[in-house]
Short mmCIF file of C-alpha atoms and ligand atoms in Angstrom, two decimals:
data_model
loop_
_atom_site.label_atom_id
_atom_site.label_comp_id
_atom_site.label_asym_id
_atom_site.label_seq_id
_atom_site.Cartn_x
_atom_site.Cartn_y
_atom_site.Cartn_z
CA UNK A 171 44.58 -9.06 10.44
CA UNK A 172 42.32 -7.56 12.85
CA UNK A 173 42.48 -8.80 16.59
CA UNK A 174 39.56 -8.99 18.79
CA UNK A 175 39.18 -9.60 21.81
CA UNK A 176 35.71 -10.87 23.42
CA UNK A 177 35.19 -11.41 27.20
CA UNK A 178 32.23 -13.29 27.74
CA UNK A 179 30.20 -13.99 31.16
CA UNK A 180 27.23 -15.51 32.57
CA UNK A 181 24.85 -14.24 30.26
CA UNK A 182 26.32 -16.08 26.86
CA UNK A 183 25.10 -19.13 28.84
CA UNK A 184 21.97 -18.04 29.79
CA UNK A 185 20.00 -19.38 26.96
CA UNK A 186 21.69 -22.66 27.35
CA UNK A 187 19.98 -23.19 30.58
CA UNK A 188 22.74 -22.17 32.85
CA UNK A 189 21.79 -19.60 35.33
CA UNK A 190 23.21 -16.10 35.88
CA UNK A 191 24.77 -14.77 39.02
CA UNK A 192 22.43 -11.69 39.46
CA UNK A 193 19.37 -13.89 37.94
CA UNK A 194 19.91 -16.61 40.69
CA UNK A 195 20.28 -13.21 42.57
CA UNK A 196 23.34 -14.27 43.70
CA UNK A 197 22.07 -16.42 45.91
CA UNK A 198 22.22 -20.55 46.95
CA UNK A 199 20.72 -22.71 49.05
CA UNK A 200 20.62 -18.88 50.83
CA UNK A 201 24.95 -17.94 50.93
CA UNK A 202 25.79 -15.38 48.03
CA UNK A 203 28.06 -16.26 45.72
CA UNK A 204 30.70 -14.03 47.12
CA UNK A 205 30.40 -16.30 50.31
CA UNK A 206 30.38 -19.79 48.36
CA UNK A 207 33.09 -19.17 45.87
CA UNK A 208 35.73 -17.92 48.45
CA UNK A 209 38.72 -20.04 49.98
CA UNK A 210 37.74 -19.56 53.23
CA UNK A 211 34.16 -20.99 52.43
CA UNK A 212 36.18 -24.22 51.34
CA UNK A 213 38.00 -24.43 54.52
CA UNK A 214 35.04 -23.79 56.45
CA UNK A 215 32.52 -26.01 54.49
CA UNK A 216 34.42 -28.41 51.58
CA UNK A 217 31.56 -30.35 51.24
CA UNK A 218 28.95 -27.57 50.83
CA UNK A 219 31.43 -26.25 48.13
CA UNK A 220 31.96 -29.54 46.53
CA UNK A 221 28.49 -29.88 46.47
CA UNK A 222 27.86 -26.30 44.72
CA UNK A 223 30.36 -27.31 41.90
CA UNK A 224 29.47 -30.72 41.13
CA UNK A 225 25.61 -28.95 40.79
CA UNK A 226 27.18 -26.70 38.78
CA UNK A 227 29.02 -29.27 36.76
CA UNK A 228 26.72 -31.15 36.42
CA UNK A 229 24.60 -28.29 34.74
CA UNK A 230 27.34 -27.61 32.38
CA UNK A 231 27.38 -31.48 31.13
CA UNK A 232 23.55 -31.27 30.48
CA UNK A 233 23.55 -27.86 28.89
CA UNK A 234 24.38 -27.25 24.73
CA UNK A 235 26.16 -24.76 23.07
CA UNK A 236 23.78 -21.61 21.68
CA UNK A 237 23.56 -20.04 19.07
CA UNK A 238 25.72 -17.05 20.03
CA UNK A 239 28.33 -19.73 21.29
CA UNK A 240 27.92 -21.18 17.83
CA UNK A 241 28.37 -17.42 16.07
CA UNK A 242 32.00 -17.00 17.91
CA UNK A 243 33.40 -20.42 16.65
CA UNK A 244 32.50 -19.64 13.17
CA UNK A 245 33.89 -16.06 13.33
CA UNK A 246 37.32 -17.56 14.74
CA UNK A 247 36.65 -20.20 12.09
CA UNK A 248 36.47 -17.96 9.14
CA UNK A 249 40.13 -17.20 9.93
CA UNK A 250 39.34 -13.31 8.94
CA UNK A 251 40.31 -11.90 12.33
CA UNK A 252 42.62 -13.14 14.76
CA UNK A 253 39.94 -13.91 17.75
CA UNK A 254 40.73 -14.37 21.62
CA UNK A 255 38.01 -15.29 23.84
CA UNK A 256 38.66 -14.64 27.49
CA UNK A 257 35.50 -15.90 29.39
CA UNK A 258 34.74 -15.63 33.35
CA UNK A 259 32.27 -18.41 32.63
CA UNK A 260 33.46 -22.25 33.80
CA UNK A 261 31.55 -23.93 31.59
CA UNK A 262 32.50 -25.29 28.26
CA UNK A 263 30.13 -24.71 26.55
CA UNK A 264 32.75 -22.38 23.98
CA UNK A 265 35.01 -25.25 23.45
CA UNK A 266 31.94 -27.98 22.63
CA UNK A 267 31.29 -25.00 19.98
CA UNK A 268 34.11 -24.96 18.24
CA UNK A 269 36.21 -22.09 19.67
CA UNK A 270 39.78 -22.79 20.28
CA UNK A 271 41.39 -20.00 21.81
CA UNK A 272 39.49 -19.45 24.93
CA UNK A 273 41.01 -18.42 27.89
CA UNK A 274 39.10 -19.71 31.33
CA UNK A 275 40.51 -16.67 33.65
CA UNK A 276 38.10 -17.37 36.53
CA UNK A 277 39.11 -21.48 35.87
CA UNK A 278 37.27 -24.61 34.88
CA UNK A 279 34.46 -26.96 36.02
CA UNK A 280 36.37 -29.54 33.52
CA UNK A 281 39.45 -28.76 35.98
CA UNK A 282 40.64 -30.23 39.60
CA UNK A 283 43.33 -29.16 41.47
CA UNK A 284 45.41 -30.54 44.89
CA UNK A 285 45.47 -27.67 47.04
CA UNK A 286 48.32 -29.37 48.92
CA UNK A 287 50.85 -30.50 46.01
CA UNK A 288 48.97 -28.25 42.90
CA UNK A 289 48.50 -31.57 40.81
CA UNK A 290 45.77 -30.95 38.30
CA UNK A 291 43.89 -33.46 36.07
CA UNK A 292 40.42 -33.73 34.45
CA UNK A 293 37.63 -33.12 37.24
CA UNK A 294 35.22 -36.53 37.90
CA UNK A 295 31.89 -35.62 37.86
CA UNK A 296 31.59 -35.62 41.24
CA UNK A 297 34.12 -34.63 43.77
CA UNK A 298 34.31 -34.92 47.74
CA UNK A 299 36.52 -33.69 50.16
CA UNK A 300 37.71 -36.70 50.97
CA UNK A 301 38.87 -37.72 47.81
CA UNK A 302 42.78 -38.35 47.55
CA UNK A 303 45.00 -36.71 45.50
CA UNK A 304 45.85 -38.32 42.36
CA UNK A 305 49.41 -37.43 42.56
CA UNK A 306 50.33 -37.04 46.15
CA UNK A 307 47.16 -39.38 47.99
CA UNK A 308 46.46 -36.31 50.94
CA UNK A 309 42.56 -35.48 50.93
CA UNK A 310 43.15 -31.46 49.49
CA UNK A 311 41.60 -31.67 46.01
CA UNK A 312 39.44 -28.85 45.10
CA UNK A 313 37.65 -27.80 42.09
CA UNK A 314 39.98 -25.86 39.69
CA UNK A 315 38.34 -22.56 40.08
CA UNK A 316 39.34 -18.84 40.67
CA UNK A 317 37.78 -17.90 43.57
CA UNK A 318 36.37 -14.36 44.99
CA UNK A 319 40.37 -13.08 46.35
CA UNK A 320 42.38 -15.22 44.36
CA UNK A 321 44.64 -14.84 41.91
CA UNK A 322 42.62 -15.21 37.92
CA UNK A 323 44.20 -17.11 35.54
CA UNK A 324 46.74 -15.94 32.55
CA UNK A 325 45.79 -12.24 33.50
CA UNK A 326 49.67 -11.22 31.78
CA UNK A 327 48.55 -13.01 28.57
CA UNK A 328 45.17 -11.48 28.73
CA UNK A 329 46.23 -7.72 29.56
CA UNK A 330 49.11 -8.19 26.82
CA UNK A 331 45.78 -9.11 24.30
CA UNK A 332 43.83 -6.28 25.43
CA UNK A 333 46.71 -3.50 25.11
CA UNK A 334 47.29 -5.23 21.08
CA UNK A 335 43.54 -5.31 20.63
CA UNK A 336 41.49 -3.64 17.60
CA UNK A 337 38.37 -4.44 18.79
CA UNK A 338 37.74 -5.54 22.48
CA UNK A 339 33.82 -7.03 22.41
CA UNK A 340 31.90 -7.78 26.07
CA UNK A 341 29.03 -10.47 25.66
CA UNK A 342 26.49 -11.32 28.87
CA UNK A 343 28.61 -9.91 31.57
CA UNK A 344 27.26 -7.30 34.40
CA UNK A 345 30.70 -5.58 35.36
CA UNK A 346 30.80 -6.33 38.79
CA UNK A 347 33.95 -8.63 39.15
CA UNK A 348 37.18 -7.49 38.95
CA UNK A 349 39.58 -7.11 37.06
CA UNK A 350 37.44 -8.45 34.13
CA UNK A 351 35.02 -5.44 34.84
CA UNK A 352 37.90 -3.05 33.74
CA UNK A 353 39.46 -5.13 30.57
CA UNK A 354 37.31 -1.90 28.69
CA UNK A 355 38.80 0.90 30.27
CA UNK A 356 42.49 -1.02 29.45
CA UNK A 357 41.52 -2.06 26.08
CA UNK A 358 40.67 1.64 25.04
CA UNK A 359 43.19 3.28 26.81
CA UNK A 360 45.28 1.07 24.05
CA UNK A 361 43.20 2.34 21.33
CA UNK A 362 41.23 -0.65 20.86
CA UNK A 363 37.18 0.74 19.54
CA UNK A 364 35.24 -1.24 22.13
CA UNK A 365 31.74 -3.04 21.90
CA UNK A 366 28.77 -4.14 24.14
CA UNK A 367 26.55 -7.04 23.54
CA UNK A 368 24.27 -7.59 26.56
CA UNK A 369 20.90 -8.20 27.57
CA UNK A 370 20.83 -4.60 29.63
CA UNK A 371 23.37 -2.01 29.78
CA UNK A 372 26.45 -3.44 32.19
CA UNK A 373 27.66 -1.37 35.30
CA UNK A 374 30.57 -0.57 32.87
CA UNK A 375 28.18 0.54 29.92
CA UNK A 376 29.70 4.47 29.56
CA UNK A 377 33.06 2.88 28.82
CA UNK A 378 31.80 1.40 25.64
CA UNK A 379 32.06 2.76 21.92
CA UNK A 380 28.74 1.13 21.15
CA UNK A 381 26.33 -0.93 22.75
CA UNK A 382 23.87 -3.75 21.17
CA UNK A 383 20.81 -4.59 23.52
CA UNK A 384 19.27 -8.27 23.47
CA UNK A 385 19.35 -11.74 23.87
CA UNK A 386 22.80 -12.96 23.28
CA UNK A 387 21.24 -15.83 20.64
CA UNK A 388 19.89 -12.88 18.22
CA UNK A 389 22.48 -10.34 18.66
CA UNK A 390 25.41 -12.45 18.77
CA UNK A 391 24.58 -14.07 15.43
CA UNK A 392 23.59 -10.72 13.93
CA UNK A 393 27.23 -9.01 14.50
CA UNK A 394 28.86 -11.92 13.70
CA UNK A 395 27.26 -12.03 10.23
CA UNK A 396 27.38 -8.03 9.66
CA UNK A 397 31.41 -8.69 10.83
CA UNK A 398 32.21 -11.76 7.89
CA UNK A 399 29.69 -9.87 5.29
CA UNK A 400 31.37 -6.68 5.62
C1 LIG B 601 41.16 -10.64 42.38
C2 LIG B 601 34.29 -18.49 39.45
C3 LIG B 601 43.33 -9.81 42.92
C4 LIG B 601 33.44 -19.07 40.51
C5 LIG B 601 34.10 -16.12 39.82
C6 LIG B 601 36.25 -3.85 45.19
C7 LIG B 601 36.65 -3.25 44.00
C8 LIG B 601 37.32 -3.99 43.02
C9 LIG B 601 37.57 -5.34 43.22
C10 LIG B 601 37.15 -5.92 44.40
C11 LIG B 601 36.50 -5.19 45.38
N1 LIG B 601 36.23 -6.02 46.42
C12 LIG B 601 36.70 -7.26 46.10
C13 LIG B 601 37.27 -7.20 44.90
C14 LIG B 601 37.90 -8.28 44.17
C15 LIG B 601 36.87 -9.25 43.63
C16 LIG B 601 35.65 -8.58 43.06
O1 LIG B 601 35.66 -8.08 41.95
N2 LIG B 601 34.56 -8.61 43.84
C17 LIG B 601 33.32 -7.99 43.40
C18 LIG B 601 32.14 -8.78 44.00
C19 LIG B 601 33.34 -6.54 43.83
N3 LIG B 601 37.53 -9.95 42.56
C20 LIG B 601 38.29 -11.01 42.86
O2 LIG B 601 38.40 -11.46 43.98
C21 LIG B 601 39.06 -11.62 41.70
N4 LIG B 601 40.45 -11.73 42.10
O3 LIG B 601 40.71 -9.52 42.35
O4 LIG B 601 42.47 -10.93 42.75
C22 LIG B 601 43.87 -9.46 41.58
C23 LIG B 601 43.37 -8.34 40.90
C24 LIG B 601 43.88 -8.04 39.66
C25 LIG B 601 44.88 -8.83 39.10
C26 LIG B 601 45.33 -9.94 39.80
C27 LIG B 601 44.82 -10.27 41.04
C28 LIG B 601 38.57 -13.01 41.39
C29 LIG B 601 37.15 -12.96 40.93
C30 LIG B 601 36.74 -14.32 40.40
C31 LIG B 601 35.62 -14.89 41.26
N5 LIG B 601 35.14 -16.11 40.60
N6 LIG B 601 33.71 -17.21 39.15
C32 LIG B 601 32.16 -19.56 39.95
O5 LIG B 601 31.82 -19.24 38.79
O6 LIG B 601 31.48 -20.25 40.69
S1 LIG B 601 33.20 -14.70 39.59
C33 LIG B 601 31.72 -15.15 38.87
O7 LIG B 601 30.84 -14.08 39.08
C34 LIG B 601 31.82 -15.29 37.40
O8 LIG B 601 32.99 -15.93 36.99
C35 LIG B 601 31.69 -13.89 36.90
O9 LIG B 601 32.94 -13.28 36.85
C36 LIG B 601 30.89 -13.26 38.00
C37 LIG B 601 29.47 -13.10 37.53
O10 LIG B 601 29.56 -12.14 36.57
P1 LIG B 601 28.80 -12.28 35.18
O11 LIG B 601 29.44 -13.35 34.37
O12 LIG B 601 28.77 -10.91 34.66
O13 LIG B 601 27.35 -12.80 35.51
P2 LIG B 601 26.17 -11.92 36.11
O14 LIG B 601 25.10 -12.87 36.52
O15 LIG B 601 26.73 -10.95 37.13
O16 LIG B 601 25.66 -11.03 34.87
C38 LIG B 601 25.05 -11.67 33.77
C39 LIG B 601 24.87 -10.61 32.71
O17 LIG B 601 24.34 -11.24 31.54
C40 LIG B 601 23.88 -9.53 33.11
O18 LIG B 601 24.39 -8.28 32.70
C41 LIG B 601 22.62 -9.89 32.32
O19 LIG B 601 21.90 -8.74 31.91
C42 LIG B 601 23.21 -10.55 31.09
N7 LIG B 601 22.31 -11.54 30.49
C43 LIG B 601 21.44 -12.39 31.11
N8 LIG B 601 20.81 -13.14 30.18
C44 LIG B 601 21.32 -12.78 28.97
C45 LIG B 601 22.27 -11.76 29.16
N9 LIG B 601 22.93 -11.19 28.14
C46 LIG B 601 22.66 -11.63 26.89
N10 LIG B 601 21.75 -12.60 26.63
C47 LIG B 601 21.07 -13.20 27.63
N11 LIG B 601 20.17 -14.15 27.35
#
């Protein structure tokens, strides 16, 4: 059975109403991203970061599932290939879909986390700084995200898929974070034949096989169905 592996970002949520990092242009209530979703934002600010995420979460909760969300479950669904998607995005708006296996490598809105004891349970909707830890009562919780210098998630899992990959697919990302940016080069140094779905070329656009240019609701859809009619 074929495996495929899809990394999706930003722009697979797009049309669901969530906004982009470059569309937002990086930029809120006037920090950039880069100096929001950092560590050393949290320890300066927690509130201002608490406040980004439970804006963000709240975002997510409001938001539904698109049609090229929709197009991955069924593909995984159809049980003809064996499909992994690995998405930067927090939302879950894959999972209210239908997918199963989704990896979250840059974390969860859904998730919390105690900084101090590394407890984790289901996120409220809104979270302060001041808010104990469920498990060990000190104020450290923390949404559980992967932030610009730390560590992402289940990347020995994820490089293992990529290196056993047939097909490695990238749907509404840009390329500019690492080490997602480079899963192309590693999936076709493994031989994998490797695919772009995206609403412009990506920063990482020479590295692919082929490239699709759209809205992720059309295109999405439209390879999924040329995939299961084939
Ligand atoms: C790490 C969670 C060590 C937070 C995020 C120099 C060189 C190489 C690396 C670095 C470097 N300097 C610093 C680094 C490391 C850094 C990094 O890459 N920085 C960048 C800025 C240079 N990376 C890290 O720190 C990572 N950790 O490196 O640890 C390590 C390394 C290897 C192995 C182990 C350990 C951690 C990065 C994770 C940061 N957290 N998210 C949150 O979400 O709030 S990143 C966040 O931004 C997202 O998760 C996502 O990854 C990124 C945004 O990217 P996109 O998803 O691509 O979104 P974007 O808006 O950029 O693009 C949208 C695209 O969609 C566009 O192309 C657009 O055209 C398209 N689109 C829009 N609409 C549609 C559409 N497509 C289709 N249809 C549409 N309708």
């Amino acid at each position: 059975m074929e495996k495929i592996v899809i990394l999706t970002g930003a722009g697979i949520s797009a049309e669901s109403g969530l906004r982009t990092f470059r569309d937002a242009g990086g930029l809120w209530e006037g920090y950039r991203i880069e100096e929001v979703a950092t560590p050393e934002a949290f320890a300066r600010d927690p509130a201002l970061v608490h406040d980004f995420y439970n804006m963000r979460r709240a975002a997510a909760a409001a938001a539904r599932p698109n049609a090229a969300h929709a197009a991955l479950a069924r593909l995984e669904a159809a049980g003809r290939h064996e499909v992994l998607i690995v998405t930067q995005n927090v939302d879950d708006l894959h999972e209210r879909a239908g997918s199963v296996h989704v990896i979250h490598m840059h974390g969860s809105l859904a998730g919390a986390l105690c900084a101090a004891c590394g407890y984790r349970w289901a996120a409220p909707a809104v979270m302060a700084p001041q808010d104990p830890c469920p498990a060990c009562a000190r104020p450290a919780t923390r949404p559980d995200i992967v932030w610009f210098g730390e560590m992402p998630y289940q990347m020995d899992r994820i490089w293992q898929a990529l290196r056993q990959a047939d097909l490695f697919v990238s749907i509404g990302t840009s390329g500019n974070v690492y080490p997602a940016a480079a899963f192309v080069q590693d999936a076709a140094r493994a031989g994998a034949r490797t695919l772009e779905l995206n609403l412009e070329p990506s920063l990482g656009a020479r590295d692919f096989d082929e490239a699709r240019i759209g809205p992720a609701s059309r295109i999405v859809p439209d390879w999924v169905d040329t995939l299961l009619r084939a």
